[in-house]
Short mmCIF file of C-alpha atoms in Angstrom, two decimals:
data_model
loop_
_atom_site.label_atom_id
_atom_site.label_comp_id
_atom_site.label_asym_id
_atom_site.label_seq_id
_atom_site.Cartn_x
_atom_site.Cartn_y
_atom_site.Cartn_z
CA MET A 1 105.40 183.21 142.10
CA SER A 2 108.17 185.66 143.09
CA LYS A 3 111.46 185.47 141.24
CA PRO A 4 114.45 183.98 143.11
CA LEU A 5 116.80 186.47 144.69
CA ARG A 6 119.76 187.32 142.49
CA VAL A 7 123.13 187.09 144.28
CA ALA A 8 126.46 188.06 142.77
CA VAL A 9 129.40 186.01 144.07
CA ALA A 10 133.17 186.30 143.52
CA GLY A 11 136.42 185.38 145.21
CA TRP A 12 139.81 187.11 145.21
CA GLN A 13 142.60 186.13 147.56
CA HIS A 14 146.05 187.52 148.26
CA GLU A 15 148.03 187.74 151.47
CA THR A 16 150.58 190.48 151.11
CA ASN A 17 153.97 190.46 152.86
CA THR A 18 155.15 193.99 152.06
CA PHE A 19 158.73 193.00 152.98
CA SER A 20 158.92 190.16 150.44
CA PRO A 21 161.22 190.69 147.42
CA HIS A 22 158.73 189.59 144.74
CA GLN A 23 155.34 191.02 143.71
CA ALA A 24 152.05 189.47 142.64
CA HIS A 25 151.42 190.08 138.96
CA TYR A 26 148.26 189.35 137.00
CA ALA A 27 149.79 186.11 135.67
CA ASP A 28 150.27 184.85 139.19
CA PHE A 29 146.47 184.96 139.71
CA VAL A 30 145.89 183.16 136.44
CA ARG A 31 148.33 180.35 137.02
CA PRO A 32 147.19 177.32 139.12
CA ASP A 33 149.31 175.89 141.95
CA ALA A 34 147.71 173.84 144.74
CA TRP A 35 144.52 175.84 144.17
CA PRO A 36 142.83 176.34 140.78
CA GLY A 37 144.00 179.17 138.55
CA MET A 38 141.66 182.02 137.72
CA THR A 39 138.20 180.63 137.11
CA LEU A 40 135.39 182.59 135.46
CA GLY A 41 131.62 182.47 135.50
CA ALA A 42 129.71 179.20 135.66
CA ASP A 43 132.97 177.21 135.56
CA ILE A 44 133.47 178.19 139.22
CA VAL A 45 130.58 175.97 140.30
CA GLU A 46 131.87 172.89 138.50
CA GLN A 47 135.66 173.22 138.81
CA MET A 48 135.69 174.20 142.48
CA ASP A 49 132.98 171.86 143.74
CA GLY A 50 133.97 170.12 146.98
CA LEU A 51 137.19 172.05 147.57
CA ASN A 52 137.98 173.45 151.00
CA ILE A 53 137.70 177.07 149.83
CA PRO A 54 135.13 179.61 151.05
CA LEU A 55 133.40 180.31 147.68
CA PRO A 56 132.43 176.72 146.96
CA GLY A 57 131.36 176.35 150.59
CA PHE A 58 129.04 179.36 150.09
CA ILE A 59 127.68 177.96 146.81
CA GLU A 60 126.91 174.60 148.37
CA ALA A 61 125.15 176.15 151.39
CA SER A 62 123.12 178.46 149.13
CA ARG A 63 121.39 175.54 147.52
CA ARG A 64 119.07 175.50 150.56
CA HIS A 65 117.73 178.92 149.53
CA SER A 66 117.08 178.51 145.76
CA TRP A 67 118.92 181.77 145.06
CA ASP A 68 119.87 182.72 141.54
CA LEU A 69 123.69 182.86 141.83
CA HIS A 70 125.82 184.85 139.37
CA PRO A 71 129.45 183.68 139.78
CA ILE A 72 131.90 186.22 138.43
CA VAL A 73 135.49 185.21 139.10
CA TRP A 74 137.63 183.34 141.59
CA ALA A 75 141.36 184.07 141.67
CA ALA A 76 144.23 183.68 144.12
CA ALA A 77 148.00 184.07 144.02
CA GLU A 78 150.61 182.64 146.39
CA PRO A 79 151.48 185.18 149.10
CA SER A 80 154.11 187.64 148.04
CA SER A 81 154.87 191.38 148.15
CA TYR A 82 152.54 194.06 146.79
CA VAL A 83 149.90 193.19 144.23
CA THR A 84 150.68 195.24 141.12
CA GLU A 85 148.35 198.05 140.17
CA ASP A 86 147.73 196.32 136.85
CA ALA A 87 146.61 193.08 138.49
CA TYR A 88 144.41 194.89 141.00
CA GLU A 89 142.64 197.09 138.46
CA ARG A 90 142.11 194.22 136.05
CA ILE A 91 140.64 191.76 138.52
CA GLY A 92 138.89 194.35 140.69
CA GLY A 93 137.58 195.95 137.52
CA LEU A 94 136.19 192.59 136.33
CA ILE A 95 134.29 192.17 139.65
CA CYS A 96 132.90 195.70 139.64
CA GLU A 97 132.00 195.83 135.96
CA SER A 98 130.20 192.49 136.18
CA ILE A 99 128.15 193.63 139.19
CA ARG A 100 127.36 196.90 137.39
CA ASP A 101 126.57 195.41 133.95
CA ASN A 102 124.58 192.39 135.11
CA GLY A 103 122.63 193.98 137.97
CA PRO A 104 120.53 194.79 139.73
CA PHE A 105 121.33 192.24 142.38
CA ASP A 106 119.57 191.52 145.65
CA ALA A 107 122.84 190.76 147.46
CA VAL A 108 126.57 190.32 147.01
CA TYR A 109 128.99 187.79 148.55
CA LEU A 110 132.78 188.12 148.22
CA ASP A 111 135.34 185.52 149.27
CA LEU A 112 138.35 187.70 150.24
CA HIS A 113 141.52 187.33 152.24
CA GLY A 114 141.74 190.56 154.22
CA ALA A 115 145.48 191.23 153.97
CA MET A 116 145.87 192.44 150.37
CA VAL A 117 148.15 195.44 149.88
CA VAL A 118 148.52 196.98 146.43
CA GLU A 119 151.12 199.24 144.88
CA HIS A 120 148.75 202.19 145.02
CA VAL A 121 146.27 201.08 147.76
CA ASP A 122 147.20 199.97 151.29
CA ASP A 123 143.77 198.40 151.95
CA GLY A 124 142.99 196.29 148.90
CA GLU A 125 139.83 194.70 150.22
CA GLY A 126 138.51 197.88 151.76
CA GLU A 127 138.84 199.76 148.50
CA LEU A 128 137.22 196.93 146.55
CA LEU A 129 134.27 196.97 149.01
CA ARG A 130 133.98 200.74 148.65
CA ARG A 131 133.75 200.42 144.88
CA VAL A 132 131.18 197.63 145.09
CA ARG A 133 129.09 199.55 147.61
CA GLU A 134 129.18 202.57 145.31
CA ILE A 135 127.65 200.40 142.53
CA VAL A 136 124.97 198.54 144.51
CA GLY A 137 123.93 201.32 146.89
CA LYS A 138 123.61 201.39 150.62
CA ASP A 139 120.64 199.04 150.97
CA ILE A 140 121.89 195.89 149.28
CA PRO A 141 123.33 193.29 151.68
CA LEU A 142 127.05 192.77 151.08
CA VAL A 143 128.65 189.90 153.00
CA ILE A 144 132.27 188.81 152.98
CA SER A 145 134.39 186.00 154.36
CA LEU A 146 137.99 186.62 155.42
CA ASP A 147 141.11 184.58 156.24
CA LEU A 148 142.12 184.20 159.92
CA HIS A 149 145.20 186.33 159.06
CA ALA A 150 143.15 189.25 157.83
CA ASN A 151 144.19 192.72 158.93
CA VAL A 152 140.58 193.86 159.35
CA THR A 153 140.23 197.58 158.57
CA ASP A 154 137.64 200.23 159.41
CA ALA A 155 136.71 200.36 155.73
CA MET A 156 135.98 196.60 155.61
CA LEU A 157 133.72 196.93 158.58
CA GLU A 158 131.99 200.00 157.17
CA TYR A 159 131.23 198.84 153.66
CA CYS A 160 130.03 195.26 154.32
CA ASN A 161 126.91 194.33 156.26
CA ALA A 162 128.53 191.28 157.79
CA MET A 163 131.70 189.25 157.69
CA THR A 164 132.84 185.90 158.96
CA ILE A 165 136.44 184.72 159.40
CA PHE A 166 138.25 181.41 159.50
CA ARG A 167 138.40 180.03 163.03
CA THR A 168 141.19 177.42 162.54
CA TYR A 169 144.89 177.61 161.84
CA PRO A 170 145.76 175.37 159.96
CA HIS A 171 142.75 176.56 157.98
CA LEU A 172 140.57 173.48 158.08
CA ASP A 173 137.26 175.41 158.01
CA MET A 174 137.59 177.49 154.84
CA ALA A 175 134.54 175.96 153.10
CA GLU A 176 132.71 176.02 156.43
CA THR A 177 133.41 179.75 156.70
CA GLY A 178 131.85 180.29 153.29
CA ALA A 179 128.77 178.42 154.53
CA ARG A 180 128.59 180.65 157.62
CA ALA A 181 128.68 183.66 155.31
CA CYS A 182 125.73 182.20 153.45
CA ASP A 183 123.81 181.87 156.72
CA LEU A 184 124.57 185.51 157.61
CA LEU A 185 123.39 186.65 154.21
CA ALA A 186 120.16 184.64 154.56
CA ASP A 187 119.53 186.36 157.92
CA LEU A 188 120.17 189.78 156.45
CA LEU A 189 117.80 189.13 153.52
CA ALA A 190 115.10 188.02 155.94
CA THR A 191 115.46 190.68 158.63
CA LYS A 192 116.76 194.17 159.27
CA PRO A 193 120.52 195.03 159.19
CA LEU A 194 122.67 193.78 162.02
CA ALA A 195 124.43 195.90 164.63
CA LYS A 196 128.20 195.56 164.42
CA GLY A 197 131.38 196.29 166.31
CA MET A 198 135.13 195.77 166.34
CA ARG A 199 137.98 195.75 168.82
CA LYS A 200 141.57 196.02 167.57
CA ILE A 201 144.28 194.31 169.61
CA PRO A 202 147.28 196.52 170.53
CA PHE A 203 150.04 194.07 169.74
CA LEU A 204 151.14 191.97 166.80
CA PHE A 205 150.83 188.16 166.98
CA PRO A 206 153.63 185.98 165.67
CA LEU A 207 152.33 183.51 163.06
CA THR A 208 154.03 180.67 164.87
CA SER A 209 151.94 181.20 168.00
CA GLN A 210 148.62 181.45 166.19
CA CYS A 211 147.91 177.75 165.87
CA THR A 212 144.39 176.99 167.07
CA PHE A 213 145.21 173.42 168.11
CA TYR A 214 146.77 174.79 171.30
CA ASP A 215 146.47 177.60 173.79
CA PRO A 216 146.47 180.53 173.85
CA CYS A 217 144.49 180.51 170.58
CA LYS A 218 142.45 177.39 171.30
CA SER A 219 140.77 178.86 174.39
CA ILE A 220 140.04 182.14 172.58
CA TYR A 221 138.44 180.40 169.61
CA ASP A 222 136.49 178.09 171.95
CA ALA A 223 135.10 181.26 173.55
CA VAL A 224 134.25 182.73 170.15
CA GLU A 225 131.97 179.76 169.53
CA VAL A 226 129.94 180.26 172.76
CA PRO A 227 126.49 181.68 171.97
CA ALA A 228 125.41 185.02 173.52
CA GLU A 229 121.94 186.50 173.59
CA GLY A 230 121.56 189.30 171.05
CA VAL A 231 124.74 188.32 169.23
CA SER A 232 124.57 186.58 165.86
CA SER A 233 128.25 186.12 165.02
CA VAL A 234 131.66 186.72 166.62
CA ASP A 235 135.03 186.29 164.89
CA PHE A 236 138.67 186.82 165.69
CA ALA A 237 141.32 187.65 163.08
CA THR A 238 144.85 187.15 164.36
CA GLY A 239 146.26 189.42 161.64
CA PHE A 240 149.17 189.20 159.27
CA PRO A 241 152.23 190.86 160.86
CA PRO A 242 154.58 191.26 157.87
CA SER A 243 152.33 193.88 156.36
CA ASP A 244 153.40 197.50 156.72
CA ILE A 245 150.08 199.30 156.81
CA ALA A 246 148.50 201.44 159.53
CA GLU A 247 145.80 198.88 160.34
CA CYS A 248 148.02 195.82 160.53
CA GLY A 249 147.13 193.60 163.41
CA ALA A 250 144.53 191.38 165.11
CA ALA A 251 140.89 192.28 165.62
CA LEU A 252 137.65 190.99 167.14
CA VAL A 253 134.47 191.53 165.11
CA ALA A 254 130.89 190.90 166.13
CA TYR A 255 127.34 191.26 164.70
CA GLY A 256 123.96 190.94 166.37
CA GLU A 257 120.42 192.21 166.88
CA ASP A 258 121.41 194.29 169.90
CA GLN A 259 124.23 196.83 169.84
CA ALA A 260 124.75 196.70 173.60
CA ALA A 261 125.05 192.92 173.56
CA VAL A 262 127.57 193.10 170.67
CA GLU A 263 129.71 195.64 172.55
CA ALA A 264 129.60 193.63 175.78
CA ARG A 265 130.60 190.45 173.97
CA LEU A 266 133.54 192.22 172.34
CA ASP A 267 134.64 193.66 175.66
CA ASP A 268 134.71 190.22 177.31
CA LEU A 269 136.68 188.66 174.48
CA PHE A 270 139.07 191.57 174.36
CA LYS A 271 139.90 191.07 178.03
CA GLN A 272 140.53 187.37 177.39
CA VAL A 273 142.93 188.14 174.53
CA MET A 274 144.84 190.71 176.54
CA THR A 275 145.17 188.41 179.55
CA ALA A 276 146.68 185.79 177.24
CA GLU A 277 149.30 188.18 175.78
CA PRO A 278 152.33 186.60 177.51
CA ASP A 279 151.35 183.17 176.14
CA PHE A 280 151.78 184.35 172.57
CA VAL A 281 155.58 184.33 172.92
CA SER A 282 156.78 181.28 171.02
CA GLU A 283 160.11 179.37 170.93
CA LEU A 284 162.18 179.93 167.79
CA LEU A 285 165.45 178.09 167.15
CA ASP A 286 168.39 178.95 164.99
CA PRO A 287 169.33 176.22 162.46
CA ASP A 288 172.36 175.02 164.42
CA GLU A 289 170.30 174.31 167.58
CA ALA A 290 167.30 172.88 165.70
CA VAL A 291 169.39 170.41 163.70
CA LYS A 292 171.32 169.36 166.83
CA ARG A 293 168.06 168.59 168.60
CA ALA A 294 166.65 166.74 165.60
CA MET A 295 169.78 164.60 165.28
CA ALA A 296 169.91 163.91 169.01
CA ALA A 297 166.32 162.59 168.87
CA HIS A 298 167.63 159.72 166.73
CA ASN A 299 170.90 159.03 168.60
CA PRO A 300 170.58 155.50 169.97
CA SER A 301 172.40 156.51 173.18
CA THR A 302 169.97 159.28 173.99
CA VAL A 303 166.74 158.67 172.17
CA ARG A 304 163.55 158.36 174.14
CA HIS A 305 160.37 157.83 172.20
CA ALA A 306 157.99 160.76 172.47
CA HIS A 307 154.44 159.62 172.04
CA ARG A 308 151.77 162.23 171.38
CA SER A 309 148.46 160.78 172.34
CA GLY A 310 146.62 163.60 170.65
CA ARG A 311 146.60 167.38 170.44
CA THR A 312 146.67 168.81 173.90
CA GLU A 313 146.59 172.33 175.13
CA SER A 314 150.09 171.98 176.61
CA ASN A 315 151.52 170.56 173.31
CA LYS A 316 153.94 168.51 175.45
CA ASP A 317 155.24 165.06 174.72
CA SER A 318 154.77 162.20 177.23
CA VAL A 319 157.93 160.05 177.31
CA HIS A 320 157.93 156.21 177.23
CA THR A 321 160.96 154.19 178.11
CA GLU A 322 160.06 151.01 176.22
CA PRO A 323 161.92 150.52 172.89
CA VAL A 324 159.70 151.65 170.08
CA GLU A 325 160.11 153.09 166.61
CA VAL A 326 161.02 156.80 166.60
CA ARG A 327 158.96 159.03 164.33
CA PRO A 328 160.27 161.94 162.33
CA VAL A 329 161.31 165.22 163.81
CA VAL A 330 159.74 168.04 161.78
CA LEU A 331 161.75 171.21 161.32
CA ALA A 332 159.50 174.15 160.24
CA ASP A 333 161.52 176.59 158.12
CA THR A 334 159.08 179.35 159.00
CA GLN A 335 161.00 182.33 157.59
CA ASP A 336 160.98 180.83 154.10
CA ASN A 337 157.28 179.92 154.20
CA PRO A 338 155.82 180.70 150.73
CA GLY A 339 152.43 180.80 152.37
CA ALA A 340 153.52 184.01 154.12
CA GLY A 341 155.43 185.60 151.23
CA GLY A 342 158.68 183.64 151.51
CA THR A 343 160.59 182.98 148.31
CA SER A 344 160.72 179.23 149.10
CA CYS A 345 164.29 179.13 147.73
CA THR A 346 166.45 179.90 150.77
CA THR A 347 169.02 177.35 151.87
CA GLY A 348 169.87 178.04 155.51
CA LEU A 349 168.23 174.89 156.94
CA ILE A 350 169.47 172.63 154.12
CA ALA A 351 173.08 173.92 154.51
CA GLU A 352 172.99 173.29 158.27
CA LEU A 353 171.72 169.71 157.81
CA VAL A 354 174.61 169.11 155.40
CA ARG A 355 177.16 170.79 157.67
CA GLN A 356 176.18 168.65 160.66
CA GLY A 357 176.05 165.45 158.57
CA ALA A 358 172.37 164.74 159.22
CA ARG A 359 171.09 161.31 158.25
CA GLY A 360 167.63 160.40 156.94
CA ALA A 361 166.75 164.04 156.28
CA VAL A 362 164.46 165.34 153.50
CA VAL A 363 163.52 168.96 152.95
CA GLY A 364 160.68 170.31 150.87
CA VAL A 365 159.81 172.23 148.89
CA LEU A 366 162.66 174.24 147.37
CA HIS A 367 161.51 176.46 144.51
CA ASP A 368 164.14 176.19 141.79
CA PRO A 369 162.82 175.73 138.24
CA ALA A 370 166.29 175.73 136.67
CA ALA A 371 167.62 172.96 138.94
CA SER A 372 164.46 170.90 138.31
CA ALA A 373 164.83 171.34 134.53
CA LEU A 374 168.51 170.32 134.71
CA ALA A 375 167.57 167.19 136.66
CA HIS A 376 164.92 166.22 134.13
CA GLU A 377 167.41 166.78 131.28
CA ALA A 378 170.02 164.57 132.97
CA GLY A 379 167.51 161.85 133.96
CA GLN A 380 166.87 159.70 137.00
CA GLY A 381 170.07 158.22 138.45
CA ALA A 382 172.33 160.86 136.95
CA THR A 383 174.65 163.12 138.95
CA ILE A 384 174.45 166.83 138.20
CA ASN A 385 176.84 169.56 139.22
CA THR A 386 174.94 172.72 139.96
CA GLY A 387 173.81 175.15 142.55
CA ILE A 388 170.37 174.91 144.14
CA GLY A 389 168.31 177.60 145.79
CA ALA A 390 168.79 181.33 146.05
CA VAL A 391 166.66 181.84 142.90
CA ILE A 392 165.63 185.27 144.26
CA ASP A 393 168.25 187.38 145.93
CA PHE A 394 167.83 187.70 149.65
CA PRO A 395 170.36 188.92 152.28
CA GLY A 396 172.29 186.07 153.85
CA VAL A 397 171.15 183.43 151.36
CA GLN A 398 173.49 181.60 148.99
CA ALA A 399 172.96 178.73 146.63
CA ILE A 400 174.30 175.33 147.68
CA ASP A 401 176.85 174.40 145.03
CA GLY A 402 177.97 170.83 144.45
CA GLU A 403 177.01 167.46 143.09
CA PHE A 404 173.49 166.05 143.44
CA VAL A 405 172.14 162.62 142.51
CA VAL A 406 168.77 162.71 140.75
CA GLU A 407 166.90 160.12 142.75
CA ALA A 408 163.40 160.69 141.40
CA LEU A 409 161.51 162.87 138.93
CA GLY A 410 157.88 163.96 138.81
CA ASP A 411 155.59 166.16 136.79
CA GLY A 412 154.31 168.04 139.85
CA ASP A 413 150.70 166.95 139.27
CA PHE A 414 149.25 165.13 142.26
CA VAL A 415 146.13 165.23 144.46
CA CYS A 416 146.54 166.55 147.99
CA THR A 417 145.33 164.11 150.64
CA GLY A 418 145.52 166.11 153.92
CA GLU A 419 142.57 167.61 155.79
CA MET A 420 143.30 171.22 154.65
CA TYR A 421 143.91 170.73 150.92
CA GLY A 422 142.37 167.26 150.45
CA GLY A 423 141.05 166.85 146.88
CA SER A 424 142.94 169.85 145.49
CA LYS A 425 144.96 169.09 142.41
CA ALA A 426 148.48 170.48 142.79
CA GLN A 427 150.19 171.60 139.60
CA LEU A 428 153.78 172.38 140.58
CA GLY A 429 155.50 171.81 137.29
CA PRO A 430 158.56 169.54 136.84
CA MET A 431 159.87 168.33 140.18
CA ALA A 432 162.93 166.45 141.28
CA LEU A 433 164.29 164.69 144.37
CA LEU A 434 167.99 165.49 144.70
CA ARG A 435 170.45 163.82 147.08
CA VAL A 436 173.35 165.96 148.26
CA VAL A 437 176.69 164.26 147.44
CA ALA A 438 178.55 164.81 150.72
CA ASP A 439 179.18 163.11 154.05
CA CYS A 440 175.52 163.19 155.00
CA ASP A 441 172.15 161.75 154.01
CA VAL A 442 170.24 164.85 153.00
CA ARG A 443 167.73 165.02 150.13
CA VAL A 444 165.80 168.02 148.77
CA LEU A 445 162.50 168.22 146.88
CA VAL A 446 162.76 170.78 144.14
CA SER A 447 159.75 172.30 142.36
CA SER A 448 159.03 174.66 139.45
CA VAL A 449 156.20 176.41 141.28
CA ARG A 450 156.20 177.74 144.84
CA PHE A 451 154.27 175.54 147.21
CA GLN A 452 153.86 175.65 150.98
CA CYS A 453 154.86 172.25 152.26
CA LEU A 454 151.64 171.41 154.11
CA ASP A 455 150.56 168.06 152.60
CA LEU A 456 152.28 164.69 152.87
CA ALA A 457 151.33 163.97 149.24
CA VAL A 458 154.11 166.28 147.93
CA PHE A 459 156.74 163.87 149.37
CA ARG A 460 154.95 160.77 148.21
CA HIS A 461 154.72 162.21 144.71
CA LEU A 462 158.50 161.71 144.45
CA GLY A 463 158.53 158.32 146.19
CA VAL A 464 159.47 159.56 149.65
CA GLU A 465 157.45 158.04 152.47
CA PRO A 466 157.41 160.73 155.18
CA THR A 467 156.82 158.34 158.05
CA GLU A 468 160.08 156.53 157.30
CA GLN A 469 162.34 159.60 157.54
CA LYS A 470 164.27 160.72 160.59
CA ILE A 471 164.04 164.47 159.83
CA LEU A 472 161.48 166.28 157.69
CA GLY A 473 162.20 169.91 156.81
CA VAL A 474 159.10 171.84 155.71
CA LYS A 475 158.87 175.35 154.37
CA SER A 476 155.80 176.29 156.38
CA SER A 477 154.88 178.05 159.63
CA VAL A 478 151.75 176.30 160.95
CA HIS A 479 149.68 174.81 158.15
CA PHE A 480 151.92 171.72 157.99
CA ARG A 481 150.75 170.74 161.45
CA ALA A 482 147.43 169.33 160.25
CA ASP A 483 149.06 166.63 158.13
CA PHE A 484 152.58 166.34 159.54
CA GLU A 485 152.13 166.60 163.28
CA PRO A 486 150.28 163.27 163.64
CA ILE A 487 153.34 161.43 162.19
CA ALA A 488 155.94 163.52 164.12
CA SER A 489 157.75 162.83 167.38
CA GLN A 490 158.27 166.56 167.83
CA VAL A 491 158.09 169.86 165.94
CA LEU A 492 160.80 172.48 166.08
CA VAL A 493 160.40 175.95 164.54
CA VAL A 494 163.53 177.22 162.80
CA ILE A 495 164.49 180.76 161.90
CA ALA A 496 166.97 180.54 159.01
CA PRO A 497 167.16 183.66 156.77
CA GLY A 498 163.98 184.33 154.84
CA ALA A 499 161.36 186.92 153.85
CA ASN A 500 158.85 186.01 156.55
CA PRO A 501 160.58 187.05 159.79
CA GLY A 502 159.51 185.04 162.82
CA ARG A 503 160.03 188.10 164.96
CA SER A 504 158.16 191.28 163.97
CA THR A 505 160.66 193.28 165.95
CA ASP A 506 163.14 192.56 163.12
CA LEU A 507 161.01 194.32 160.49
CA PRO A 508 161.64 197.94 159.43
CA TYR A 509 158.02 199.15 159.68
CA LYS A 510 157.19 202.70 158.61
CA LYS A 511 153.38 202.82 158.53
CA LEU A 512 152.06 201.02 161.63
CA ARG A 513 149.79 202.95 163.92
CA GLU A 514 151.49 204.75 166.79
CA GLY A 515 151.79 202.69 169.95
CA ILE A 516 151.00 199.19 168.70
CA ARG A 517 153.41 196.66 170.24
CA LEU A 518 155.60 194.90 167.70
CA ALA A 519 155.25 191.61 169.56
CA PRO A 520 153.57 190.21 172.65
CA LEU A 521 154.97 192.20 175.56
CA GLY A 522 157.28 193.83 173.00
CA PRO A 523 158.28 197.44 172.28
CA GLU A 524 155.82 200.00 170.95
CA PHE A 525 156.01 201.29 167.38
CA LYS A 526 156.93 204.92 167.10
CA LEU A 527 156.19 206.94 163.99
CA THR A 528 159.18 208.89 162.68
CA ALA A 529 158.99 212.16 160.85
#
């Protein structure tokens, strides 16, 4: 009987916003948040079982093949600025040394993000793949999975035999993508190498217009799923715009048995994307206008119930005149989204809610360990006098100073319940629910660890029932839609100051490739001497 095929597997995720004011250090990859902290060896199989993450999805799918898996490491850090050289070399070194020291292997699978930028390397994943390829040789199948926001580079395409990419945003198919990578690897092990191709899109896509629930992305991803003769796999990465590297941007990637079929499929999809370019322009509101609209939605003299019967391509609300309960208005504080490198401690939206005297408003999650610690020291029911927010300096951001009532306290440990993170055990450290003492009804969830507000469980952890609020402020760009949109009357995207600019035209790029448009129908980037 032949021995089972030996497959090395590892995962390493970081989405790098090169304009963010804080870096990703080694400790950030070790520390858990809503995902597990750094996990090594066989513990990966047990601790990550059932989570919506590519690596456990690959492991589960591989059980059909009786492969001999060798898990090395899985690590991820919340998006931020550059990964430090120390962190990159330590974790990348662990992956490469384990493959070298425990080989030979018949194949390698890596669960990567695709938008990692390092202090000394612009293409973190491409360089890692180059090093792995150098170890295993040119004939060993190397398959990767990538995030939908990957900035797919020429090196990534060159050094791996196949890749597959998330097809949903919010990312509901992460484990499913790992399973697709397993299927691709099985095909490669059974047959000859696949032909491959890529088309790079000549404009940057705003994160806020990349949601796959609606057009233009919905139609494009529907087309990606359509089978084509001679083509095994097609994927579309919408890119991560706040990343100042030459190969920043969206790309189409395809694999198949026939090179001509692969190229033809890419050409067709490229035309579809380019035709949809005008539709990628999205509405962004300043805090003043967003809060006015949210408050008006609950004004008895003007309110009309907006009933969303389901996700539709038009994303429009149908209006009913009969008196019914009004659901929350969700305000997405996209520029302080920690899931895109935001500090999660800016106060623009909160300050505007207070200024306008909003009622029934709750905002989450503000990263402020000191304020949370002070609240825990004072105790539930106490009033504290402090400033909240602005933990990390950022232009235009100031702490909100004043009195706050400590309404609830939590340890930050809870199980996520939404479709995207369901089953994940969040570990956000001491948390507090603070009520602003002013002529308003505004409360703020404060945490000790940064967390993108994408799961209703974070509010319920502190006794806040989201469905009973008038206004929900969330520090997120799109991921929140999976859990929050079904309970919302409407969603408004807000651009208060923050490290994840909603408009790429506001970013001081220096390294983009000549001629790429900074936005849909926007100006072209020009290299300066």
